[in-house]
Amino acid sequence: MQYESGTPGRRRSSRSRGGLAVLGDDPAFDRPRHVGRPNIGDRDKLMARIEGVLDRNWLTNGGPLVEEFEGEVAAVSGVRHAIATCNGTLALEIAISAAGLAGEVITTPFTFVATAHALRRLGITPVFCDVDPVTHNIDPAQVERLVTPRTTGILGVHLWGRPCAVDELTDIADRHGLRLLFDASHALACSSGGRMIGGFGAAETFSFHATKFVNSFEGGAIVTDDDALAERARLIRNFGFADYDQVRALGTNGKMAEVAAAMGLTSLESRDRFTAVNHQNHAAYRTGLAGVQGIEVVPYDDEELTTRQYVVVEVDETAGLSRDDLQEVLWAENVLARRYFYPGCHRVEPYVTEQDEQRLLMPATDRLAHRLLTLPTGTGVDATDIDVIAGIIERAVELGPLLASALPRRQPAPTPVAPMPSDGQASPE
Ligand code: T4K
């Protein structure tokens, strides 16, 4: 992966119009345009908060900034409790434990692998349910046939911040006596049916990883209106300590540090600006790619609150080149588009080895995993960048099969152009 300073870098001017770097022209950008470039809020406020942490000399274990951050996250989500954690994966693990899940839990294979791993690391079998090809979320029509006597819960994911079929899943969970949880890592400040995400099911979890719309460097949270679940989650987050030296439960260390909360609070304060930028970017991609054969920008529901932190395009057969070919074209231009969430959790370890092949047939997920490409957005790109990126995609589609046959086959994932001597690794996908 290529690191660089905060400056966005130049777009090439020497490049011939309509040229492509995969065909030998200069790359469109001399520095990478990333999918997950962190949004940074007001630096002065961040630094002042960090000074405060140092002045107080209270760095973690129930500091005031974590408490304040929890209050803000609960308020944004419209719930009584937010329990901040050191990352989104621990938020998931703690929520799963606090909700008492065991045995089998039905979940989606089309998600970041942390969703499945959180279950599996607690000794729970994730039972994958294929997704709805339109929503990209767990298909409620297929959930019920997966319920067995060992099933204790359903774990939905609001992928891209687009809500799951919350009502249908709630109904199924109620009828079968299952706990319902949501991995809302992409869905802070988003709504479903006009209600804020965070208040559905027994609990929901967020990720505040650096690449997320609101970040705390690393971080996460469990949000819930269930007082007892919140209390258990707080215990588990802090080794099971109920008091100064009373251990009442099997716990872990899932605590958020004060500097992380400093970043989280500062980032949250800028969320309206980040949202506005994401909305503009999404609209610019839609305009730039309108009419490009075989390329569809995955839409968000205008009736809901959305942060649009992911710009995802679907590449279909009529584009004349595959999603992977298009990714290669873009990487050569220093546009580090990502194949989120290829190949799907059902096709990676340990699930692909542990589970019966028949139970891993996920045609809708397989199809999406081969067709979706996530493009750079957030405060790290501007309208001109998006215009250039859309132009590259348009040109690649124009050249179509001609271009595809000229591309060297790549194995494994592509590396960015001009890697820094300090690194040089392609990120795993
Ligand atoms: N559930 C879901 C549905 C999730 O999406 C995630 C995380 C989780 C659970 C677990 O939450 P956490 O435990 O992570 O809080 C990234 C993130 O690491 C991960 O948090 C996120 N989902 C996932 C969708 O994306 P990678 O493997 O793509 O990260 P990486 O290092 O390749 O970075 C992505 C891009 O961002 C690169 O082009 C580089 C750029 N970048 C990254 C960092 C960290 C920067 O420019 N600056 C940075 O500081 O997983």
CSV table of C-alpha atoms and ligand atoms in Angstrom, one decimal:
chain,number,residue,atom,x,y,z
A,1,MET,CA,0.0,0.0,0.0
A,2,GLN,CA,1.2,3.5,-0.8
A,3,TYR,CA,1.3,6.1,1.9
A,4,GLU,CA,1.6,9.8,1.3
A,5,SER,CA,1.2,13.2,3.0
A,6,GLY,CA,-2.2,14.9,3.3
A,7,THR,CA,-1.8,16.8,0.1
A,8,PRO,CA,-4.0,15.4,-2.7
A,9,GLY,CA,-1.4,15.4,-5.4
A,10,ARG,CA,-1.6,16.6,-9.0
A,11,ARG,CA,-3.6,15.3,-11.8
A,12,ARG,CA,-1.4,14.7,-14.8
A,13,SER,CA,-1.6,17.4,-17.5
A,14,SER,CA,0.7,15.7,-20.0
A,15,ARG,CA,-1.6,12.8,-20.5
A,16,SER,CA,-3.1,12.5,-24.0
A,17,ARG,CA,-6.8,12.9,-24.2
A,18,GLY,CA,-8.5,9.5,-24.0
A,19,GLY,CA,-5.3,7.8,-23.2
A,20,LEU,CA,-5.1,5.1,-20.5
A,21,ALA,CA,-2.2,4.1,-18.3
A,22,VAL,CA,-2.7,0.4,-18.9
A,23,LEU,CA,-2.0,1.2,-22.6
A,24,GLY,CA,1.2,3.0,-21.8
A,25,ASP,CA,0.0,6.6,-21.2
A,26,ASP,CA,0.9,8.5,-17.9
A,27,PRO,CA,-1.4,7.7,-15.0
A,28,ALA,CA,-4.2,10.2,-14.5
A,29,PHE,CA,-3.1,10.9,-10.9
A,30,ASP,CA,0.5,11.1,-9.6
A,31,ARG,CA,-0.7,10.1,-6.1
A,32,PRO,CA,-3.3,7.5,-5.2
A,33,ARG,CA,-7.0,8.3,-4.8
A,34,HIS,CA,-8.1,5.9,-2.0
A,35,VAL,CA,-11.5,4.5,-1.1
A,36,GLY,CA,-10.9,4.8,2.6
A,37,ARG,CA,-9.1,8.1,2.9
A,38,PRO,CA,-9.9,9.3,6.4
A,39,ASN,CA,-12.1,12.3,6.9
A,40,ILE,CA,-10.3,14.7,9.3
A,41,GLY,CA,-12.4,17.1,11.4
A,42,ASP,CA,-11.2,20.4,13.0
A,43,ARG,CA,-7.5,19.8,13.8
A,44,ASP,CA,-7.3,22.6,16.4
A,45,LYS,CA,-10.2,21.1,18.3
A,46,LEU,CA,-8.6,17.7,18.1
A,47,MET,CA,-5.3,18.9,19.4
A,48,ALA,CA,-7.0,20.8,22.2
A,49,ARG,CA,-8.8,17.7,23.2
A,50,ILE,CA,-5.6,15.7,23.1
A,51,GLU,CA,-3.8,18.3,25.2
A,52,GLY,CA,-6.7,17.9,27.7
A,53,VAL,CA,-6.1,14.2,27.9
A,54,LEU,CA,-2.4,14.8,28.6
A,55,ASP,CA,-3.2,17.5,31.1
A,56,ARG,CA,-5.6,15.3,33.0
A,57,ASN,CA,-3.2,12.3,32.7
A,58,TRP,CA,-6.2,10.1,32.4
A,59,LEU,CA,-5.7,8.1,29.2
A,60,THR,CA,-8.2,5.2,29.3
A,61,ASN,CA,-10.5,3.2,31.6
A,62,GLY,CA,-13.6,5.3,31.9
A,63,GLY,CA,-12.2,8.8,31.0
A,64,PRO,CA,-14.4,11.8,30.4
A,65,LEU,CA,-14.0,12.0,26.6
A,66,VAL,CA,-15.1,8.4,26.2
A,67,GLU,CA,-18.2,9.1,28.3
A,68,GLU,CA,-18.9,12.3,26.3
A,69,PHE,CA,-18.4,10.3,23.0
A,70,GLU,CA,-20.8,7.6,24.2
A,71,GLY,CA,-23.4,10.3,24.9
A,72,GLU,CA,-23.1,11.8,21.4
A,73,VAL,CA,-23.3,8.4,19.7
A,74,ALA,CA,-26.4,7.4,21.7
A,75,ALA,CA,-28.0,10.8,20.8
A,76,VAL,CA,-27.2,10.4,17.1
A,77,SER,CA,-28.7,6.9,17.1
A,78,GLY,CA,-31.7,7.8,19.2
A,79,VAL,CA,-31.0,5.1,21.9
A,80,ARG,CA,-30.3,5.2,25.7
A,81,HIS,CA,-27.0,3.4,25.7
A,82,ALA,CA,-23.8,3.5,23.7
A,83,ILE,CA,-20.8,1.5,24.9
A,84,ALA,CA,-17.6,2.6,23.1
A,85,THR,CA,-15.1,0.0,22.2
A,86,CYS,CA,-11.5,-0.2,20.8
A,87,ASN,CA,-12.8,-1.2,17.4
A,88,GLY,CA,-15.9,-2.4,15.6
A,89,THR,CA,-14.9,-6.1,15.7
A,90,LEU,CA,-14.8,-6.0,19.5
A,91,ALA,CA,-18.1,-4.2,19.5
A,92,LEU,CA,-19.6,-7.1,17.6
A,93,GLU,CA,-18.0,-9.7,19.8
A,94,ILE,CA,-19.2,-8.0,23.0
A,95,ALA,CA,-22.7,-7.5,21.6
A,96,ILE,CA,-22.9,-11.1,20.5
A,97,SER,CA,-21.8,-12.3,24.0
A,98,ALA,CA,-24.0,-9.8,25.9
A,99,ALA,CA,-27.0,-10.9,23.8
A,100,GLY,CA,-26.3,-14.6,24.9
A,101,LEU,CA,-25.9,-16.0,21.3
A,102,ALA,CA,-24.5,-19.5,21.0
A,103,GLY,CA,-24.8,-22.5,18.6
A,104,GLU,CA,-25.7,-21.1,15.2
A,105,VAL,CA,-26.4,-17.6,14.1
A,106,ILE,CA,-27.8,-16.7,10.6
A,107,THR,CA,-25.9,-13.9,8.9
A,108,THR,CA,-24.9,-12.6,5.5
A,109,PRO,CA,-21.9,-13.8,3.6
A,110,PHE,CA,-21.6,-10.4,1.7
A,111,THR,CA,-19.9,-8.3,4.3
A,112,PHE,CA,-16.5,-7.5,5.7
A,113,VAL,CA,-15.1,-10.7,7.1
A,114,ALA,CA,-15.1,-9.3,10.7
A,115,THR,CA,-18.9,-10.0,10.9
A,116,ALA,CA,-18.4,-13.7,10.5
A,117,HIS,CA,-15.2,-13.9,12.4
A,118,ALA,CA,-16.8,-12.2,15.4
A,119,LEU,CA,-19.2,-15.1,15.7
A,120,ARG,CA,-16.8,-17.8,14.9
A,121,ARG,CA,-14.2,-16.6,17.4
A,122,LEU,CA,-16.9,-17.0,20.1
A,123,GLY,CA,-17.4,-20.6,19.0
A,124,ILE,CA,-20.6,-19.8,17.1
A,125,THR,CA,-21.2,-21.2,13.6
A,126,PRO,CA,-22.2,-18.4,11.2
A,127,VAL,CA,-24.9,-19.9,9.0
A,128,PHE,CA,-24.8,-17.9,5.8
A,129,CYS,CA,-28.0,-16.7,4.1
A,130,ASP,CA,-27.7,-15.4,0.6
A,131,VAL,CA,-28.4,-11.7,-0.1
A,132,ASP,CA,-31.1,-9.9,-2.0
A,133,PRO,CA,-29.4,-8.9,-5.3
A,134,VAL,CA,-31.1,-5.4,-5.1
A,135,THR,CA,-30.5,-4.5,-1.5
A,136,HIS,CA,-27.2,-6.5,-1.2
A,137,ASN,CA,-28.4,-7.3,2.4
A,138,ILE,CA,-29.5,-10.6,3.9
A,139,ASP,CA,-32.6,-11.9,2.0
A,140,PRO,CA,-35.4,-12.3,4.6
A,141,ALA,CA,-37.2,-14.7,2.3
A,142,GLN,CA,-34.4,-17.2,2.7
A,143,VAL,CA,-33.8,-16.9,6.4
A,144,GLU,CA,-36.5,-19.1,7.8
A,145,ARG,CA,-35.4,-22.3,6.1
A,146,LEU,CA,-32.0,-22.0,7.8
A,147,VAL,CA,-33.5,-22.0,11.3
A,148,THR,CA,-32.6,-25.1,13.3
A,149,PRO,CA,-32.9,-26.1,16.9
A,150,ARG,CA,-29.3,-24.7,17.4
A,151,THR,CA,-30.1,-21.3,16.0
A,152,THR,CA,-30.1,-18.5,18.6
A,153,GLY,CA,-30.0,-15.4,16.6
A,154,ILE,CA,-29.8,-13.4,13.3
A,155,LEU,CA,-27.0,-11.0,12.6
A,156,GLY,CA,-27.9,-8.6,9.8
A,157,VAL,CA,-25.5,-6.0,8.2
A,158,HIS,CA,-26.7,-2.7,6.9
A,159,LEU,CA,-24.3,-2.9,4.0
A,160,TRP,CA,-23.1,0.5,2.5
A,161,GLY,CA,-25.3,2.1,5.1
A,162,ARG,CA,-28.4,0.9,3.3
A,163,PRO,CA,-30.8,-0.6,5.8
A,164,CYS,CA,-31.6,-4.3,6.1
A,165,ALA,CA,-35.2,-5.5,5.8
A,166,VAL,CA,-35.6,-4.6,9.5
A,167,ASP,CA,-39.3,-5.3,9.8
A,168,GLU,CA,-39.2,-8.7,8.1
A,169,LEU,CA,-36.2,-9.8,10.1
A,170,THR,CA,-37.8,-8.6,13.4
A,171,ASP,CA,-40.9,-10.6,12.6
A,172,ILE,CA,-38.9,-13.8,11.8
A,173,ALA,CA,-36.8,-13.4,15.0
A,174,ASP,CA,-40.0,-12.9,17.1
A,175,ARG,CA,-41.7,-15.9,15.7
A,176,HIS,CA,-38.7,-18.2,16.3
A,177,GLY,CA,-37.6,-16.7,19.6
A,178,LEU,CA,-34.3,-15.5,18.2
A,179,ARG,CA,-32.2,-12.6,19.2
A,180,LEU,CA,-31.7,-10.0,16.4
A,181,LEU,CA,-28.5,-8.0,16.1
A,182,PHE,CA,-27.3,-5.7,13.4
A,183,ASP,CA,-23.8,-4.9,12.4
A,184,ALA,CA,-24.3,-1.2,11.6
A,185,SER,CA,-20.6,-0.5,10.9
A,186,HIS,CA,-21.5,1.4,7.7
A,187,ALA,CA,-24.7,3.0,9.0
A,188,LEU,CA,-24.0,5.6,11.7
A,189,ALA,CA,-26.5,8.5,11.2
A,190,CYS,CA,-28.5,6.6,8.6
A,191,SER,CA,-32.2,5.8,8.9
A,192,SER,CA,-34.6,3.0,8.1
A,193,GLY,CA,-38.2,3.7,7.6
A,194,GLY,CA,-37.5,7.2,9.0
A,195,ARG,CA,-36.1,5.7,12.3
A,196,MET,CA,-32.4,6.1,13.2
A,197,ILE,CA,-30.3,2.9,12.7
A,198,GLY,CA,-29.0,2.0,16.2
A,199,GLY,CA,-32.4,1.3,17.8
A,200,PHE,CA,-33.3,-1.9,15.9
A,201,GLY,CA,-33.1,-5.5,17.2
A,202,ALA,CA,-31.6,-6.2,20.6
A,203,ALA,CA,-28.4,-4.2,19.8
A,204,GLU,CA,-26.5,-2.7,16.9
A,205,THR,CA,-22.8,-2.1,16.5
A,206,PHE,CA,-20.8,0.6,14.8
A,207,SER,CA,-17.2,0.8,13.6
A,208,PHE,CA,-15.2,4.1,13.9
A,209,HIS,CA,-12.2,2.7,12.0
A,210,ALA,CA,-10.1,5.4,10.2
A,211,THR,CA,-11.7,4.5,6.9
A,212,LYS,CA,-15.2,5.1,8.2
A,213,PHE,CA,-17.3,8.2,7.6
A,214,VAL,CA,-16.8,9.2,11.3
A,215,ASN,CA,-13.6,7.8,12.8
A,216,SER,CA,-11.8,7.6,16.1
A,217,PHE,CA,-8.6,6.3,14.5
A,218,GLU,CA,-9.7,2.8,15.6
A,219,GLY,CA,-13.0,2.4,17.5
A,220,GLY,CA,-16.5,1.0,17.7
A,221,ALA,CA,-19.6,1.1,19.8
A,222,ILE,CA,-22.6,-1.1,20.8
A,223,VAL,CA,-25.9,0.8,20.9
A,224,THR,CA,-29.0,-0.5,22.5
A,225,ASP,CA,-32.2,0.4,24.4
A,226,ASP,CA,-31.9,-2.8,26.5
A,227,ASP,CA,-30.7,-1.8,29.9
A,228,ALA,CA,-29.6,-5.4,30.9
A,229,LEU,CA,-27.8,-6.0,27.7
A,230,ALA,CA,-26.0,-2.6,28.1
A,231,GLU,CA,-24.9,-3.6,31.6
A,232,ARG,CA,-23.6,-6.9,30.4
A,233,ALA,CA,-21.7,-5.3,27.5
A,234,ARG,CA,-20.0,-2.8,29.9
A,235,LEU,CA,-18.9,-5.7,32.1
A,236,ILE,CA,-17.6,-7.7,29.2
A,237,ARG,CA,-15.8,-4.7,27.8
A,238,ASN,CA,-13.8,-4.3,31.0
A,239,PHE,CA,-12.6,-7.9,31.8
A,240,GLY,CA,-15.9,-8.6,33.7
A,241,PHE,CA,-15.1,-6.1,36.4
A,242,ALA,CA,-18.3,-4.9,38.2
A,243,ASP,CA,-16.4,-2.8,40.6
A,244,TYR,CA,-12.9,-2.0,41.6
A,245,ASP,CA,-11.9,-5.6,42.2
A,246,GLN,CA,-15.1,-7.6,41.7
A,247,VAL,CA,-15.0,-9.8,38.6
A,248,ARG,CA,-18.6,-10.9,37.8
A,249,ALA,CA,-18.3,-12.2,34.2
A,250,LEU,CA,-16.0,-13.6,31.6
A,251,GLY,CA,-14.8,-10.4,29.9
A,252,THR,CA,-12.2,-9.0,27.6
A,253,ASN,CA,-10.4,-5.7,27.1
A,254,GLY,CA,-12.6,-3.8,24.6
A,255,LYS,CA,-12.1,-0.3,26.0
A,256,MET,CA,-11.8,2.8,23.9
A,257,ALA,CA,-8.8,5.1,24.7
A,258,GLU,CA,-9.3,8.8,25.5
A,259,VAL,CA,-7.3,9.9,22.4
A,260,ALA,CA,-9.6,7.8,20.3
A,261,ALA,CA,-12.6,9.5,21.8
A,262,ALA,CA,-11.0,12.8,21.2
A,263,MET,CA,-10.8,12.0,17.5
A,264,GLY,CA,-14.3,10.5,17.6
A,265,LEU,CA,-15.9,13.6,19.1
A,266,THR,CA,-14.0,15.9,16.7
A,267,SER,CA,-15.0,13.7,13.7
A,268,LEU,CA,-18.7,13.5,14.8
A,269,GLU,CA,-18.8,17.3,15.0
A,270,SER,CA,-18.0,17.5,11.3
A,271,ARG,CA,-20.4,14.8,10.2
A,272,ASP,CA,-22.7,17.2,8.4
A,273,ARG,CA,-19.8,18.5,6.3
A,274,PHE,CA,-18.7,14.9,5.6
A,275,THR,CA,-22.2,13.9,4.7
A,276,ALA,CA,-22.6,16.9,2.3
A,277,VAL,CA,-19.3,16.0,0.6
A,278,ASN,CA,-20.3,12.4,0.2
A,279,HIS,CA,-23.7,13.4,-1.2
A,280,GLN,CA,-22.0,15.7,-3.7
A,281,ASN,CA,-19.5,13.0,-4.7
A,282,HIS,CA,-22.2,10.4,-5.1
A,283,ALA,CA,-24.2,12.8,-7.3
A,284,ALA,CA,-21.1,13.7,-9.3
A,285,TYR,CA,-20.4,10.0,-10.0
A,286,ARG,CA,-24.0,9.4,-11.1
A,287,THR,CA,-23.8,12.3,-13.5
A,288,GLY,CA,-20.4,11.4,-14.8
A,289,LEU,CA,-21.3,7.7,-15.3
A,290,ALA,CA,-24.9,8.3,-16.6
A,291,GLY,CA,-25.2,6.6,-19.9
A,292,VAL,CA,-21.9,4.6,-19.6
A,293,GLN,CA,-22.9,1.2,-20.9
A,294,GLY,CA,-23.0,-1.6,-18.3
A,295,ILE,CA,-22.0,0.6,-15.3
A,296,GLU,CA,-24.6,1.4,-12.7
A,297,VAL,CA,-23.9,3.5,-9.6
A,298,VAL,CA,-25.6,1.7,-6.7
A,299,PRO,CA,-28.3,4.1,-5.5
A,300,TYR,CA,-29.3,5.3,-2.0
A,301,ASP,CA,-32.9,5.9,-1.0
A,302,ASP,CA,-33.6,9.6,-1.1
A,303,GLU,CA,-36.4,9.1,1.5
A,304,GLU,CA,-33.9,8.0,4.1
A,305,LEU,CA,-31.1,9.7,6.0
A,306,THR,CA,-27.9,8.5,4.3
A,307,THR,CA,-24.2,9.3,4.6
A,308,ARG,CA,-23.3,7.7,1.3
A,309,GLN,CA,-19.8,6.8,2.5
A,310,TYR,CA,-19.5,4.2,-0.2
A,311,VAL,CA,-19.8,4.8,-3.9
A,312,VAL,CA,-20.3,1.4,-5.4
A,313,VAL,CA,-20.7,0.6,-9.1
A,314,GLU,CA,-22.1,-2.6,-10.6
A,315,VAL,CA,-20.3,-3.7,-13.8
A,316,ASP,CA,-22.5,-5.9,-15.9
A,317,GLU,CA,-21.9,-8.0,-19.0
A,318,THR,CA,-22.8,-5.2,-21.4
A,319,ALA,CA,-19.8,-3.1,-20.2
A,320,GLY,CA,-17.7,-5.3,-22.4
A,321,LEU,CA,-15.0,-5.7,-19.8
A,322,SER,CA,-15.1,-7.4,-16.4
A,323,ARG,CA,-15.1,-5.7,-13.0
A,324,ASP,CA,-11.6,-7.0,-12.4
A,325,ASP,CA,-10.4,-5.6,-15.7
A,326,LEU,CA,-11.9,-2.2,-14.8
A,327,GLN,CA,-10.2,-2.3,-11.4
A,328,GLU,CA,-6.9,-3.0,-13.2
A,329,VAL,CA,-7.5,0.0,-15.5
A,330,LEU,CA,-8.2,2.2,-12.5
A,331,TRP,CA,-5.3,1.0,-10.4
A,332,ALA,CA,-2.9,1.8,-13.3
A,333,GLU,CA,-4.3,5.4,-13.1
A,334,ASN,CA,-3.6,5.5,-9.3
A,335,VAL,CA,-7.3,5.2,-8.5
A,336,LEU,CA,-7.4,2.5,-5.9
A,337,ALA,CA,-10.9,1.2,-6.4
A,338,ARG,CA,-11.7,-1.8,-4.1
A,339,ARG,CA,-13.5,-5.1,-4.7
A,340,TYR,CA,-15.5,-4.9,-1.4
A,341,PHE,CA,-16.5,-7.6,-0.3
A,342,TYR,CA,-15.0,-10.1,-2.7
A,343,PRO,CA,-15.2,-13.1,-2.6
A,344,GLY,CA,-17.7,-13.2,0.2
A,345,CYS,CA,-17.2,-14.8,3.7
A,346,HIS,CA,-18.5,-18.2,2.5
A,347,ARG,CA,-15.5,-18.4,0.2
A,348,VAL,CA,-12.7,-17.7,2.7
A,349,GLU,CA,-11.2,-19.6,5.6
A,350,PRO,CA,-12.2,-21.1,7.9
A,351,TYR,CA,-15.7,-21.3,6.6
A,352,VAL,CA,-14.9,-22.6,3.1
A,353,THR,CA,-13.1,-25.6,4.8
A,354,GLU,CA,-15.3,-26.1,7.8
A,355,GLN,CA,-18.7,-25.9,6.2
A,356,ASP,CA,-20.6,-28.2,3.9
A,357,GLU,CA,-20.3,-27.2,0.3
A,358,GLN,CA,-24.0,-27.4,-0.2
A,359,ARG,CA,-24.6,-24.9,2.6
A,360,LEU,CA,-22.2,-22.4,0.9
A,361,LEU,CA,-24.1,-22.0,-2.3
A,362,MET,CA,-24.7,-18.3,-2.5
A,363,PRO,CA,-25.5,-17.4,-6.1
A,364,ALA,CA,-26.6,-13.8,-5.5
A,365,THR,CA,-23.5,-13.1,-3.3
A,366,ASP,CA,-21.2,-14.7,-5.9
A,367,ARG,CA,-22.7,-12.6,-8.6
A,368,LEU,CA,-22.3,-9.3,-6.7
A,369,ALA,CA,-18.9,-10.2,-5.4
A,370,HIS,CA,-17.8,-10.4,-9.1
A,371,ARG,CA,-19.5,-7.3,-10.3
A,372,LEU,CA,-19.2,-4.6,-7.6
A,373,LEU,CA,-16.4,-2.1,-7.4
A,374,THR,CA,-16.1,0.6,-4.7
A,375,LEU,CA,-14.7,4.0,-5.9
A,376,PRO,CA,-12.9,6.7,-3.9
A,377,THR,CA,-15.1,9.2,-2.1
A,378,GLY,CA,-15.0,11.3,1.1
A,379,THR,CA,-13.1,14.5,1.6
A,380,GLY,CA,-10.0,13.1,-0.2
A,381,VAL,CA,-11.5,13.5,-3.6
A,382,ASP,CA,-13.0,16.5,-5.4
A,383,ALA,CA,-15.4,17.1,-8.3
A,384,THR,CA,-12.6,17.3,-10.8
A,385,ASP,CA,-11.1,14.0,-9.6
A,386,ILE,CA,-14.5,12.4,-10.0
A,387,ASP,CA,-14.8,13.8,-13.5
A,388,VAL,CA,-11.4,12.3,-14.3
A,389,ILE,CA,-12.3,8.9,-12.8
A,390,ALA,CA,-15.7,8.8,-14.6
A,391,GLY,CA,-13.8,9.7,-17.8
A,392,ILE,CA,-11.4,6.8,-17.3
A,393,ILE,CA,-14.3,4.4,-16.8
A,394,GLU,CA,-16.1,5.7,-19.8
A,395,ARG,CA,-13.0,5.3,-22.0
A,396,ALA,CA,-12.4,1.8,-20.6
A,397,VAL,CA,-15.9,0.8,-21.5
A,398,GLU,CA,-15.6,2.4,-25.0
A,399,LEU,CA,-12.5,0.2,-25.6
A,400,GLY,CA,-14.3,-2.7,-24.0
A,401,PRO,CA,-13.2,-6.2,-25.2
A,402,LEU,CA,-10.3,-4.7,-27.1
A,403,LEU,CA,-8.9,-3.4,-23.9
A,404,ALA,CA,-9.7,-6.5,-21.9
A,405,SER,CA,-7.7,-8.6,-24.3
A,406,ALA,CA,-4.7,-6.3,-24.0
A,407,LEU,CA,-4.5,-6.5,-20.2
A,408,PRO,CA,-2.0,-8.8,-18.6
A,409,ARG,CA,-3.7,-11.3,-16.4
A,410,ARG,CA,-3.0,-10.2,-12.8
A,411,GLN,CA,-2.5,-12.5,-9.8
A,412,PRO,CA,-3.1,-11.6,-7.1
A,413,ALA,CA,-4.6,-8.1,-6.5
A,414,PRO,CA,-2.9,-5.2,-8.4
A,415,THR,CA,-0.3,-2.9,-6.8
A,416,PRO,CA,-0.5,0.8,-7.1
A,417,VAL,CA,1.9,2.5,-9.5
A,418,ALA,CA,5.2,3.8,-8.2
A,419,PRO,CA,5.1,2.1,-4.8
A,420,MET,CA,7.0,3.8,-2.0
A,421,PRO,CA,10.2,2.0,-1.1
A,422,SER,CA,9.0,1.8,2.5
A,423,ASP,CA,6.2,-0.6,1.6
A,424,GLY,CA,5.3,-2.0,-1.7
A,425,GLN,CA,2.7,-4.5,-0.5
A,426,ALA,CA,-0.6,-4.8,-2.2
A,427,SER,CA,-3.4,-4.9,0.3
A,428,PRO,CA,-5.0,-8.3,0.6
A,429,GLU,CA,-8.4,-8.8,-0.9
B,1,T4K,N1,-18.3,-5.0,10.0
B,1,T4K,C1,-18.3,-4.4,8.8
B,1,T4K,C2,-19.5,-4.5,7.9
B,1,T4K,C3,-17.2,-3.7,8.4
B,1,T4K,O1,-17.1,-3.0,7.2
B,1,T4K,C4,-16.1,-3.6,9.3
B,1,T4K,C5,-14.9,-2.9,8.9
B,1,T4K,C6,-16.2,-4.2,10.6
B,1,T4K,C7,-17.3,-4.9,10.8
B,1,T4K,C8,-15.1,-4.2,11.6
B,1,T4K,O2,-14.8,-2.9,12.1
B,1,T4K,P1,-13.3,-2.6,12.6
B,1,T4K,O3,-12.9,-3.7,13.6
B,1,T4K,O4,-12.4,-2.5,11.5
B,1,T4K,O5,-13.6,-1.2,13.3
B,1,T4K,C9,-11.1,-1.5,5.8
B,1,T4K,C10,-11.2,-1.3,7.3
B,1,T4K,O6,-10.0,-1.7,8.0
B,1,T4K,C11,-12.3,-1.9,8.0
B,1,T4K,O7,-12.5,-1.2,9.2
B,1,T4K,C12,-13.6,-1.8,7.2
B,1,T4K,N2,-14.7,-2.5,7.7
B,1,T4K,C13,-13.4,-2.3,5.8
B,1,T4K,C14,-14.6,-2.1,4.9
B,1,T4K,O8,-12.3,-1.5,5.2
B,1,T4K,P2,-9.3,-2.7,4.3
B,1,T4K,O9,-8.7,-4.0,4.4
B,1,T4K,O10,-10.0,-2.3,3.1
B,1,T4K,O11,-8.3,-1.5,4.8
B,1,T4K,P3,-7.1,-0.9,4.1
B,1,T4K,O12,-6.0,-0.7,5.0
B,1,T4K,O13,-6.8,-1.5,2.8
B,1,T4K,O14,-7.6,0.6,3.8
B,1,T4K,C15,-8.6,1.0,2.8
B,1,T4K,C16,-8.1,2.2,2.0
B,1,T4K,O15,-8.0,3.3,2.9
B,1,T4K,C17,-6.7,2.0,1.4
B,1,T4K,O16,-6.8,2.5,0.1
B,1,T4K,C18,-5.8,2.9,2.2
B,1,T4K,C19,-6.8,3.9,2.8
B,1,T4K,N3,-6.3,4.4,4.1
B,1,T4K,C20,-6.5,3.5,5.2
B,1,T4K,C21,-6.1,3.9,6.4
B,1,T4K,C22,-6.2,2.9,7.6
B,1,T4K,C23,-5.8,5.6,4.3
B,1,T4K,O17,-5.7,6.4,3.4
B,1,T4K,N4,-5.5,6.0,5.6
B,1,T4K,C24,-5.6,5.2,6.7
B,1,T4K,O18,-5.3,5.6,7.8
B,1,T4K,O19,-10.4,-2.7,5.5
